[in-house]
Coordinates of C-alpha atoms in Angstrom, one line a residue:
X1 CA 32.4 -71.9 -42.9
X2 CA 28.9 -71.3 -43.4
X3 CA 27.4 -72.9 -39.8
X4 CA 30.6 -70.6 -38.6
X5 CA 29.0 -67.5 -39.9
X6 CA 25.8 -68.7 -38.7
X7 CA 26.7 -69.0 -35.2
X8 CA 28.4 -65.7 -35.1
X9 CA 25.2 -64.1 -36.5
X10 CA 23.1 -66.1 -33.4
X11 CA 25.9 -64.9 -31.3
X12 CA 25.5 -61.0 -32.1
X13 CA 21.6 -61.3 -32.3
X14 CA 21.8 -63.3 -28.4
X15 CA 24.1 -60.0 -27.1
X16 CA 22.3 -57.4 -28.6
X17 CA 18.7 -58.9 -27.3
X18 CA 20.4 -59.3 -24.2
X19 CA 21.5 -55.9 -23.4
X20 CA 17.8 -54.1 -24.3
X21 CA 15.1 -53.8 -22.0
X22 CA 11.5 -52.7 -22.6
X23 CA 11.0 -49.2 -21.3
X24 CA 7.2 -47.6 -21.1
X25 CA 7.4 -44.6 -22.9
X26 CA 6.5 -41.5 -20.4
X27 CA 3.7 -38.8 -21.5
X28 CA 4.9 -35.0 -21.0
X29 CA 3.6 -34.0 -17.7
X30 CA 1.3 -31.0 -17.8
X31 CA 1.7 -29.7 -14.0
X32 CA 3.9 -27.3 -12.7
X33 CA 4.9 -26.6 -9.0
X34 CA 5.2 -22.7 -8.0
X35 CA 6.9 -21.7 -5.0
X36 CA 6.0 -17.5 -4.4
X37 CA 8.5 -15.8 -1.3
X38 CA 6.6 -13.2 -0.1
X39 CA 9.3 -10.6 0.7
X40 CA 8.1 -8.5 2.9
X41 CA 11.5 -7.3 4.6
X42 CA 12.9 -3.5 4.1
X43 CA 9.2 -2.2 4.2
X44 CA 9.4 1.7 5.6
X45 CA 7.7 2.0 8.7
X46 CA 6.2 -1.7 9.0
X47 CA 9.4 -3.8 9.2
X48 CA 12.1 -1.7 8.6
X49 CA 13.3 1.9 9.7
X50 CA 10.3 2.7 12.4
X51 CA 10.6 5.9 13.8
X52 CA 7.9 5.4 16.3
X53 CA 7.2 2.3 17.7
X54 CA 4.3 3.1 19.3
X55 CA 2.5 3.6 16.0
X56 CA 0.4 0.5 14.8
X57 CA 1.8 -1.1 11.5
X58 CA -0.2 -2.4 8.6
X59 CA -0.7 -6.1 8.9
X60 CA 1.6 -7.8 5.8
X61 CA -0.7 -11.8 6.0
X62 CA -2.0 -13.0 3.7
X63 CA -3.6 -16.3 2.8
X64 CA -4.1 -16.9 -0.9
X65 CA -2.2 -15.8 -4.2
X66 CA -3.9 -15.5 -7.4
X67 CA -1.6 -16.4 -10.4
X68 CA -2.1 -14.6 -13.9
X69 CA -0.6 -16.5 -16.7
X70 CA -0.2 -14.4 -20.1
X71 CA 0.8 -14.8 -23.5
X72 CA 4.0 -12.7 -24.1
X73 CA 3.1 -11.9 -27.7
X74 CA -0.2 -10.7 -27.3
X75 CA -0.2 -9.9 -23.5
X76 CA -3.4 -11.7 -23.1
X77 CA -4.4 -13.3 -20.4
X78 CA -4.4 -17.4 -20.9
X79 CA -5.5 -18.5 -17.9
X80 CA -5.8 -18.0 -13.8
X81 CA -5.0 -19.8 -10.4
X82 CA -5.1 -19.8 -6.9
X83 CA -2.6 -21.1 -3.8
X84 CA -2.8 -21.0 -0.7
X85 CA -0.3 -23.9 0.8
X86 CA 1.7 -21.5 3.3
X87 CA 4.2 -21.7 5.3
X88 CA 6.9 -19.2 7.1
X89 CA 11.0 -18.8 6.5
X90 CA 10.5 -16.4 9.3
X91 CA 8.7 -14.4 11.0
X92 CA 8.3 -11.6 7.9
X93 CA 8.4 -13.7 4.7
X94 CA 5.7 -16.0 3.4
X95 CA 6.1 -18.7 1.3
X96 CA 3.3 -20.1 -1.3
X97 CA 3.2 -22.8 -3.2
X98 CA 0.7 -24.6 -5.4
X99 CA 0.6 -26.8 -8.9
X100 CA -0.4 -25.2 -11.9
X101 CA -1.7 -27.2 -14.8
X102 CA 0.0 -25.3 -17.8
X103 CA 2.0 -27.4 -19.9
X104 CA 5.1 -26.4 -21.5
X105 CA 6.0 -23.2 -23.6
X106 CA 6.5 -19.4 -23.3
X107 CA 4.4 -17.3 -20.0
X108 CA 4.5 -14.4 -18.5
X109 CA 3.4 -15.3 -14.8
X110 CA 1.9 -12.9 -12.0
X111 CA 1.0 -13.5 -8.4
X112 CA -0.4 -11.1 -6.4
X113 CA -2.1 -11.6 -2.7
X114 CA -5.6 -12.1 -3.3
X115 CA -7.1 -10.9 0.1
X116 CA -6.6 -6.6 0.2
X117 CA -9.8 -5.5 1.4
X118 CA -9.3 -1.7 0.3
X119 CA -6.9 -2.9 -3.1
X120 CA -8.9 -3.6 -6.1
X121 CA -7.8 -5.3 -9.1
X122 CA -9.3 -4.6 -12.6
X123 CA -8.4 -4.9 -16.6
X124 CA -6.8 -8.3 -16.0
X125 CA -7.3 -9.5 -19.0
X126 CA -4.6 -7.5 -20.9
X127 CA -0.8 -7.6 -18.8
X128 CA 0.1 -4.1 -20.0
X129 CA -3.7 -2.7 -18.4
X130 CA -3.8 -4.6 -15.4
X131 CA -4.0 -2.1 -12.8
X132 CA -4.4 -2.1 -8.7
X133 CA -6.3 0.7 -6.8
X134 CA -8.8 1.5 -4.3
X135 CA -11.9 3.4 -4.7
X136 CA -13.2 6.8 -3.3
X137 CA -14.0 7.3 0.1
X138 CA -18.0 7.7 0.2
X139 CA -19.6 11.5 0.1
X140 CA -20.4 10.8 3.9
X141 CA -16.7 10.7 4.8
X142 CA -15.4 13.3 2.1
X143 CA -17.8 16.0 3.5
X144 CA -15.8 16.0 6.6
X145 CA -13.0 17.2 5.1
X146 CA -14.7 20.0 2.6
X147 CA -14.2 22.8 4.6
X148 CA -10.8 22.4 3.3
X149 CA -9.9 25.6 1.2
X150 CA -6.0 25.1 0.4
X151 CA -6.4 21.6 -1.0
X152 CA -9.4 22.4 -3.4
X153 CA -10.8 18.9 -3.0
X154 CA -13.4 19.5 -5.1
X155 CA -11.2 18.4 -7.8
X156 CA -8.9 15.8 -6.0
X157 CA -10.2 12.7 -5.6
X158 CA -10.1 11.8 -1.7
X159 CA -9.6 7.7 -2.5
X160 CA -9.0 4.9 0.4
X161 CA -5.6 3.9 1.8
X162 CA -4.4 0.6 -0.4
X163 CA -3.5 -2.3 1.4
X164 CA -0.3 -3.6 0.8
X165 CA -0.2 -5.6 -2.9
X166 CA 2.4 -8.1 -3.0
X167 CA 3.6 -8.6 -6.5
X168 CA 5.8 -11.3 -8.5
X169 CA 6.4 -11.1 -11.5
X170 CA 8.4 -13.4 -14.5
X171 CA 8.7 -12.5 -17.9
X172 CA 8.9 -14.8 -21.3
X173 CA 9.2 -17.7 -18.4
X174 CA 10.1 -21.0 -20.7
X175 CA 8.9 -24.1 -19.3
X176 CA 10.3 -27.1 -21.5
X177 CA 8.1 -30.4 -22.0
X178 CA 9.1 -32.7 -18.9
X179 CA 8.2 -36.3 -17.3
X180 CA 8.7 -34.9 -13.6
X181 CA 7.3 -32.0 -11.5
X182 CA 8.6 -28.9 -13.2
X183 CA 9.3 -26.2 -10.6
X184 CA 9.1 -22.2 -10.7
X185 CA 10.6 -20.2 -8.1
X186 CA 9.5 -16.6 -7.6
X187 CA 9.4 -13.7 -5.4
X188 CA 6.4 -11.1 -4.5
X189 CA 7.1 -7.7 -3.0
X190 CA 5.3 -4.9 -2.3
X191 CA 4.4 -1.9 -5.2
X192 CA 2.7 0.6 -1.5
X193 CA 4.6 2.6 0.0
X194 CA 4.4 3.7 3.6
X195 CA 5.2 6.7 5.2
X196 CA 5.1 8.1 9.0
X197 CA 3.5 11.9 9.2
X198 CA 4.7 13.7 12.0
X199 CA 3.8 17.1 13.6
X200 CA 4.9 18.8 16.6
X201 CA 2.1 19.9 18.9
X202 CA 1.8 22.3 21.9
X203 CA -1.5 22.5 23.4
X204 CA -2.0 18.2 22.8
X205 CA -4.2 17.8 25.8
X206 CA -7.0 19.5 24.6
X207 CA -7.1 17.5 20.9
X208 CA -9.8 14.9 21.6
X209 CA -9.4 13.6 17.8
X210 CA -7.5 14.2 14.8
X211 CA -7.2 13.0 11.2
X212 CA -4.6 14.4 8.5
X213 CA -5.9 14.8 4.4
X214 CA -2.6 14.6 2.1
X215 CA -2.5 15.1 -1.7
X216 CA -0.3 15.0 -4.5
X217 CA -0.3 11.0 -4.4
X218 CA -0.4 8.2 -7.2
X219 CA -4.0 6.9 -7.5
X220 CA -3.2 3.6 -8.8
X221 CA -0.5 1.4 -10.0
X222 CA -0.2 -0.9 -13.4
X223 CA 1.2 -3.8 -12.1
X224 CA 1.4 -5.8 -15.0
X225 CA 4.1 -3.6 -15.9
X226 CA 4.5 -1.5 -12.6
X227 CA 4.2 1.6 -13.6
X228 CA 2.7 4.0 -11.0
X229 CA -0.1 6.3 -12.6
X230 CA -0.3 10.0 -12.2
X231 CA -3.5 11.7 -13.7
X232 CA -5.4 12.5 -11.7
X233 CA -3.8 12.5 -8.4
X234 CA -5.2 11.5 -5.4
X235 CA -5.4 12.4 -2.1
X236 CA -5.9 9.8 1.2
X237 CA -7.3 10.4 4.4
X238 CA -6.1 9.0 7.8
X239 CA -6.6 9.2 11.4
X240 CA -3.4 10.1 13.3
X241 CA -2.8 10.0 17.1
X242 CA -1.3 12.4 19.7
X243 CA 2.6 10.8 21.3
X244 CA 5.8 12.1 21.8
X245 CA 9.2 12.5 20.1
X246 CA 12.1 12.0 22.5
X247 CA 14.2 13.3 19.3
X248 CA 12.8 16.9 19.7
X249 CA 15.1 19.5 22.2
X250 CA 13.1 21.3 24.5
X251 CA 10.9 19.9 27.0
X252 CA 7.7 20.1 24.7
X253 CA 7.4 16.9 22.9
X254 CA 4.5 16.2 21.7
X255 CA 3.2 15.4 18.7
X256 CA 0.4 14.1 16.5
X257 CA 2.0 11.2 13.9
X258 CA 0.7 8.1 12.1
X259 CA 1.0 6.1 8.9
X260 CA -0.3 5.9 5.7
X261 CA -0.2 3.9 2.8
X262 CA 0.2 5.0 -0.9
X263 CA 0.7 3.8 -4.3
X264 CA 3.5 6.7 -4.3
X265 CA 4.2 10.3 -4.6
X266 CA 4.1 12.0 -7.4
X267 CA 7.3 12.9 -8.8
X268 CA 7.5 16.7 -9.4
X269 CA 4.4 18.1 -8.3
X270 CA 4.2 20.5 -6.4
X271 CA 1.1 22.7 -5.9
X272 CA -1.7 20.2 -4.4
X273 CA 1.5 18.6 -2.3
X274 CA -0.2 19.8 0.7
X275 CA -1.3 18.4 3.9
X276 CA -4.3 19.1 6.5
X277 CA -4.3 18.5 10.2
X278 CA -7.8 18.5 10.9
X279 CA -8.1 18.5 15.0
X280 CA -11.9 18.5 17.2
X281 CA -10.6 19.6 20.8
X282 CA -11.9 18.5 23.9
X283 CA -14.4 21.3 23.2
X284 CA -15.9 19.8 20.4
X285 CA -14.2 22.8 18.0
X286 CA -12.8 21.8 14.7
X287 CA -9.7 23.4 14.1
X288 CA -7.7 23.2 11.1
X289 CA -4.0 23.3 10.2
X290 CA -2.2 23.3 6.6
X291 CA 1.1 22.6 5.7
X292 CA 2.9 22.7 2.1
X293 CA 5.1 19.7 1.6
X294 CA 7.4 20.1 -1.0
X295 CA 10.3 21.0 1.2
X296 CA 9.8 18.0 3.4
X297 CA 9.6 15.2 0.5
X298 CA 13.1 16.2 -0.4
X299 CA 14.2 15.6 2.4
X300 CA 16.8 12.5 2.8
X301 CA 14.2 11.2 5.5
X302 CA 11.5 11.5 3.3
X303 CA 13.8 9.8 0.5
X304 CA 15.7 7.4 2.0
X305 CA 12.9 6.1 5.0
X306 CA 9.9 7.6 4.4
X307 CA 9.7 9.5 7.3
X308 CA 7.4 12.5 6.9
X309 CA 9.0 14.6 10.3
X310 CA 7.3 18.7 10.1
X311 CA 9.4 20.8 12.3
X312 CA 6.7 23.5 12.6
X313 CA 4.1 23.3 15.8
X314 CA 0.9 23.6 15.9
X315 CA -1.1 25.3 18.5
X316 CA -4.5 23.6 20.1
X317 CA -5.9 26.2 22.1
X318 CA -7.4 25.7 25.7
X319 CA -11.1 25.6 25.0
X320 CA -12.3 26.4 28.7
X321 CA -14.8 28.6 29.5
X322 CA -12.4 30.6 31.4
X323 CA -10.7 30.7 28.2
X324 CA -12.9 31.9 25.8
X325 CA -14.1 35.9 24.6
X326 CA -17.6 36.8 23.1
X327 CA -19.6 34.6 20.7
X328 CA -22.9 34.3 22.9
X329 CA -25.7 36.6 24.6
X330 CA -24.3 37.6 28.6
X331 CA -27.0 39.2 30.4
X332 CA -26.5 41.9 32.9
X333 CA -28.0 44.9 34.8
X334 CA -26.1 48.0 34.8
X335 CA -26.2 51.4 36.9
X336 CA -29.5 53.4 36.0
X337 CA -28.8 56.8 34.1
X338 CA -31.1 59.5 33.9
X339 CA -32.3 60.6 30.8
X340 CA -34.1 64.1 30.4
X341 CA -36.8 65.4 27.6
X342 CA -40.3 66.3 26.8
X343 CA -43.2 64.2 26.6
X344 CA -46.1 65.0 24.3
X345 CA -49.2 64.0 25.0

């Protein structure tokens, strides 16, 4: 009985040995892949909803993302990346990817295009103060605009255009501890807003050149958060070109139109909502043309597509000589009149 309990016992022990293998144990692996779409479809007036085509559209490439990772309890930034493997769905949408060496736990990631000559980026370090926006246009080009009376610039800040800031964002991401490449999929879309500024014109052969000053605008945007700020507002300037508008009755149908970029409009305000048409004719004159927007912005074109459309006209004058009254010395010899009196000598 006992070398029949022994055998048994050598039996189990041969079965047991024989179904184990030696495994090596796998160490977590610290990189994670992240794969950005940048969306860049349903953009008013650059790839969705044009009104004119003939108006040139902000270019949307870009070539590198920088990626923000924060901690979601203090909001502090942990630590920073760049990609800039791209390749294209199609021909509007982007799509980055890149390996980020960031372990496993709780993030809050951001990636934003890296490359906006005009967008700025500053107070990174905090995700509820990280803010986008573009400085002031220099004194040179504000000074061309100062003889403007309505908009008061001497206490709006005239600031650049922004370039268009793609932004994605992921909140209290949780990335587990894993032996394989760990993936993140995310999408970036735009925080500017584009809109197409229309004016119809009579007189548009003699405008030689024309650029348009609007106010009443968001001057930068917390994108951490995205949340557009409001004090101060800003104003941009733009240069806008003379075309027509088959949509207008009549058979005057020009116009002077173009685009601009914004962080936004500024919900509610209305007194600096203005716009100026600043026009140099064929001449050489400077001539200048003011328009309140509120009305407009409420608009469902202005809601729905951005499209800025002013049904007043303006008027360019013909600056000809033949045109013109008065302003310089015209000499001339008239009929002699004869004049009598004493002369004392």
């Amino acid at each position: 009985m006992k070398n029949f309990g022994r055998i048994a016992m050598l039996a189990v022990i041969i079965a047991v040995c024989a179904a184990c293998h030696r495994r090596t144990l796998n160490d977590p692996n610290e990189l994670v892949q992240l794969v950005v779409t940048v969306d860049t479809r349903n953009i008013s007036n650059v790839t969705s909803d044009i009104y004119n085509p003939n108006i040139p559209v902000p270019d949307l490439n870009t070539d590198m993302l920088r990626v923000l990772l924060y901690n979601p309890s203090t909001r502090s930034l942990m630590s920073q990346s760049f990609i800039s493997n791209k390749t294209y769905q199609d021909e509007v949408t982007q799509i980055f990817s890149g390996t980020l060496n960031i372990g496993f736990g709780n993030f809050d990631l951001i990636a934003y295009n890296f490359d906006t000559p005009t967008t700025l980026v500053k107070s990174e370090s905090n995700e509820d103060s990280a803010v986008a926006y573009t400085e002031a246009v220099p004194e040179s080009v504000r000074a061309k605009y100062s003889f403007s009376k309505s908009l008061n610039l001497e206490d709006i800040d005239i600031n650049y255009e922004p370039d268009h800031f793609m932004v994605a964002r992921e909140s209290n991401l949780r990335v587990s501890p894993h032996d394989s490449l760990y993936t993140i999929y995310t999408t970036a879309h735009s925080i500017i807003d584009t809109y197409y500024l229309q004016v119809r014109v009579i007189g548009a052969q003699y405008a030689s050149s024309a650029t348009a000053v609007i106010s009443g605008l968001s001057p930068s945007n917390v994108f951490g958060i995205n949340s557009r700020t409001e004090v101060p507002s800003a104003a941009v300037a733009f240069d806008i070109q003379k075309s027509t508008d088959s949509n207008i009755a009549g058979e005057e149908k020009n116009v002077l139109c173009g685009l601009f970029n914004t962080f936004g409009k500024i919900d509610g305000i209305d007194s600096d909502l203005l716009v100026t048409f600043n026009v140099t004719d064929t001449a050489g004159n400077l001539l200048q043309f003011n328009f309140n927007l509120n009305t407009v912005f409420k608009t469902e074109d202005a809601i729905e597509r951005h499209w800025l459309l002013i049904d007043d006209a303006i008027t360019i004058p013909d600056p000809s000589p033949q045109n013109t009254t008065g302003g310089g010395f015209e000499p001339r010899v008239d009929d002699w009149q004869e004049q009598y009196g004493e002369i004392v000598l």
